[in-house]
Structures are given as structure tokens and as C-alpha cells.
Short mmCIF file of C-alpha atoms in Angstrom, two decimals:
data_model
loop_
_atom_site.label_atom_id
_atom_site.label_comp_id
_atom_site.label_asym_id
_atom_site.label_seq_id
_atom_site.Cartn_x
_atom_site.Cartn_y
_atom_site.Cartn_z
CA MET H 1 -193.27 -146.33 -140.30
CA LYS H 2 -191.98 -144.11 -137.52
CA SER H 3 -191.86 -145.77 -134.13
CA LYS H 4 -193.56 -144.22 -131.12
CA LYS H 5 -191.48 -142.78 -128.36
CA HIS H 6 -192.28 -144.57 -125.12
CA ILE H 7 -192.39 -142.31 -122.08
CA LEU H 8 -191.99 -143.69 -118.60
CA PHE H 9 -192.25 -142.06 -115.22
CA PRO H 10 -188.82 -141.50 -113.64
CA LYS H 11 -189.09 -144.36 -111.11
CA GLN H 12 -190.07 -146.83 -113.84
CA GLN H 13 -187.24 -145.61 -116.07
CA ILE H 14 -184.80 -146.19 -113.22
CA LEU H 15 -186.14 -149.75 -112.81
CA LEU H 16 -185.71 -150.42 -116.51
CA GLU H 17 -182.18 -149.03 -116.50
CA ASP H 18 -181.36 -151.24 -113.51
CA PHE H 19 -182.74 -154.23 -115.38
CA GLY H 20 -180.55 -153.34 -118.37
CA ASN H 21 -177.51 -152.99 -116.13
CA ARG H 22 -178.18 -156.44 -114.65
CA ILE H 23 -178.38 -157.91 -118.14
CA ALA H 24 -175.08 -156.25 -119.08
CA LEU H 25 -173.45 -157.63 -115.91
CA ALA H 26 -174.80 -161.12 -116.61
CA ARG H 27 -173.33 -160.94 -120.13
CA LYS H 28 -169.95 -159.80 -118.83
CA ARG H 29 -169.89 -162.43 -116.05
CA ARG H 30 -170.29 -165.04 -118.77
CA LYS H 31 -167.44 -163.40 -120.73
CA LEU H 32 -169.67 -162.97 -123.76
CA THR H 33 -169.19 -160.04 -126.13
CA ALA H 34 -172.08 -157.85 -127.20
CA THR H 35 -171.66 -159.22 -130.73
CA GLN H 36 -171.93 -162.82 -129.51
CA VAL H 37 -175.09 -162.16 -127.51
CA ALA H 38 -176.69 -160.12 -130.24
CA GLU H 39 -176.04 -162.81 -132.85
CA ARG H 40 -177.33 -165.61 -130.63
CA ALA H 41 -180.43 -163.56 -129.74
CA ALA H 42 -181.05 -162.70 -133.42
CA ILE H 43 -180.95 -158.95 -132.77
CA ASP H 44 -178.48 -156.29 -133.83
CA ARG H 45 -175.90 -154.79 -131.50
CA GLY H 46 -177.83 -151.54 -131.36
CA THR H 47 -180.83 -153.35 -129.92
CA LEU H 48 -178.66 -155.08 -127.35
CA ARG H 49 -177.13 -151.71 -126.43
CA ALA H 50 -180.65 -150.30 -126.00
CA ILE H 51 -181.59 -153.26 -123.77
CA GLU H 52 -178.50 -152.81 -121.62
CA GLN H 53 -179.21 -149.07 -121.34
CA GLY H 54 -182.84 -149.64 -120.30
CA SER H 55 -184.58 -148.24 -123.36
CA PRO H 56 -188.38 -148.54 -123.09
CA SER H 57 -188.74 -148.90 -126.85
CA VAL H 58 -187.25 -152.42 -127.08
CA SER H 59 -189.74 -155.25 -127.52
CA ILE H 60 -190.27 -157.72 -124.72
CA GLY H 61 -189.40 -160.45 -127.23
CA ALA H 62 -185.91 -159.02 -127.68
CA PHE H 63 -185.44 -158.92 -123.89
CA ILE H 64 -186.54 -162.55 -123.59
CA ASN H 65 -184.23 -163.65 -126.40
CA VAL H 66 -181.29 -162.03 -124.63
CA LEU H 67 -182.29 -163.68 -121.34
CA ARG H 68 -182.45 -167.01 -123.18
CA VAL H 69 -178.93 -166.56 -124.50
CA LEU H 70 -177.74 -165.82 -120.96
CA GLY H 71 -179.59 -168.82 -119.53
CA LEU H 72 -181.92 -166.57 -117.53
CA GLN H 73 -185.18 -166.93 -119.46
CA ASN H 74 -186.90 -168.74 -116.57
CA GLU H 75 -186.19 -165.79 -114.25
CA ILE H 76 -188.88 -163.78 -116.06
CA THR H 77 -191.60 -166.00 -114.58
CA LYS H 78 -190.60 -164.88 -111.09
CA LEU H 79 -191.74 -161.31 -111.82
CA LEU H 80 -195.39 -161.96 -111.05
CA GLU H 81 -195.10 -165.08 -108.94
CA GLU H 82 -196.24 -163.11 -105.93
CA ASP H 83 -199.06 -160.62 -106.37
CA PRO H 84 -199.88 -159.22 -102.91
CA ILE H 85 -202.19 -156.48 -104.19
CA GLY H 86 -204.11 -158.82 -106.48
CA ARG H 87 -204.39 -161.40 -103.70
CA LYS H 88 -205.74 -158.79 -101.27
CA LEU H 89 -208.31 -157.55 -103.84
CA GLN H 90 -209.40 -161.11 -104.50
CA ASP H 91 -209.74 -161.84 -100.79
CA LEU H 92 -211.84 -158.69 -100.28
CA ARG H 93 -214.16 -159.66 -103.15
CA LEU H 94 -214.54 -163.15 -101.75
CA LEU H 95 -215.33 -161.80 -98.29
CA ASN H 96 -217.95 -159.39 -99.70
CA LYS H 97 -219.81 -162.20 -101.51
CA ASN H 98 -221.35 -163.31 -98.21
#
């Protein structure tokens, strides 16, 4: 089965590429090779390369496995810890109930 090409807006693509660069830096800081991380994350080196380049076609599971190998899996929970827009919408709905 042919995989779909995922298209992102330029700003979101830049964010994903930055995320990939940060993963690559974390790997290098730990002095781990791409082969070591790929093996420990149960992915192939091509998938790790795609992650580090910010490819939108890589599964979130592969990203999380790589973060686990780097000891950063708990950092993913910080992404939505704060939700200022959602909080404001909720507050407005609560105020309008009266």
C-alpha cells in the first residue's frame, strides 16, 4: 500500500524540522550513533533519519520510541500542559452559562 504524502504549512514544517534537529542534538550529546538509537527504538536508520530531518510522515510512535531511548519520553507531556486558548474558551463558556 502506498503511503500518503503529508503536507504541512511552512511554519509547521519549520517547527517539525526544529524538533528533529533537537532530537539529533540530544542523540549526539549522549554520544549515541544513529545505528544505536535506531536499534534501541526498534526502527530502521532511515526512519531515524526522517525523524531527525523533520519528516511529517513518521508515526508519533516512532518519535516517542526515540525519545524513550534518549530518556526524554516524559518531555512529550509538557507539550499541552498549558492550553491558554482552551482555558479562555472554557472560561467564556462558563461565564455565559449565567
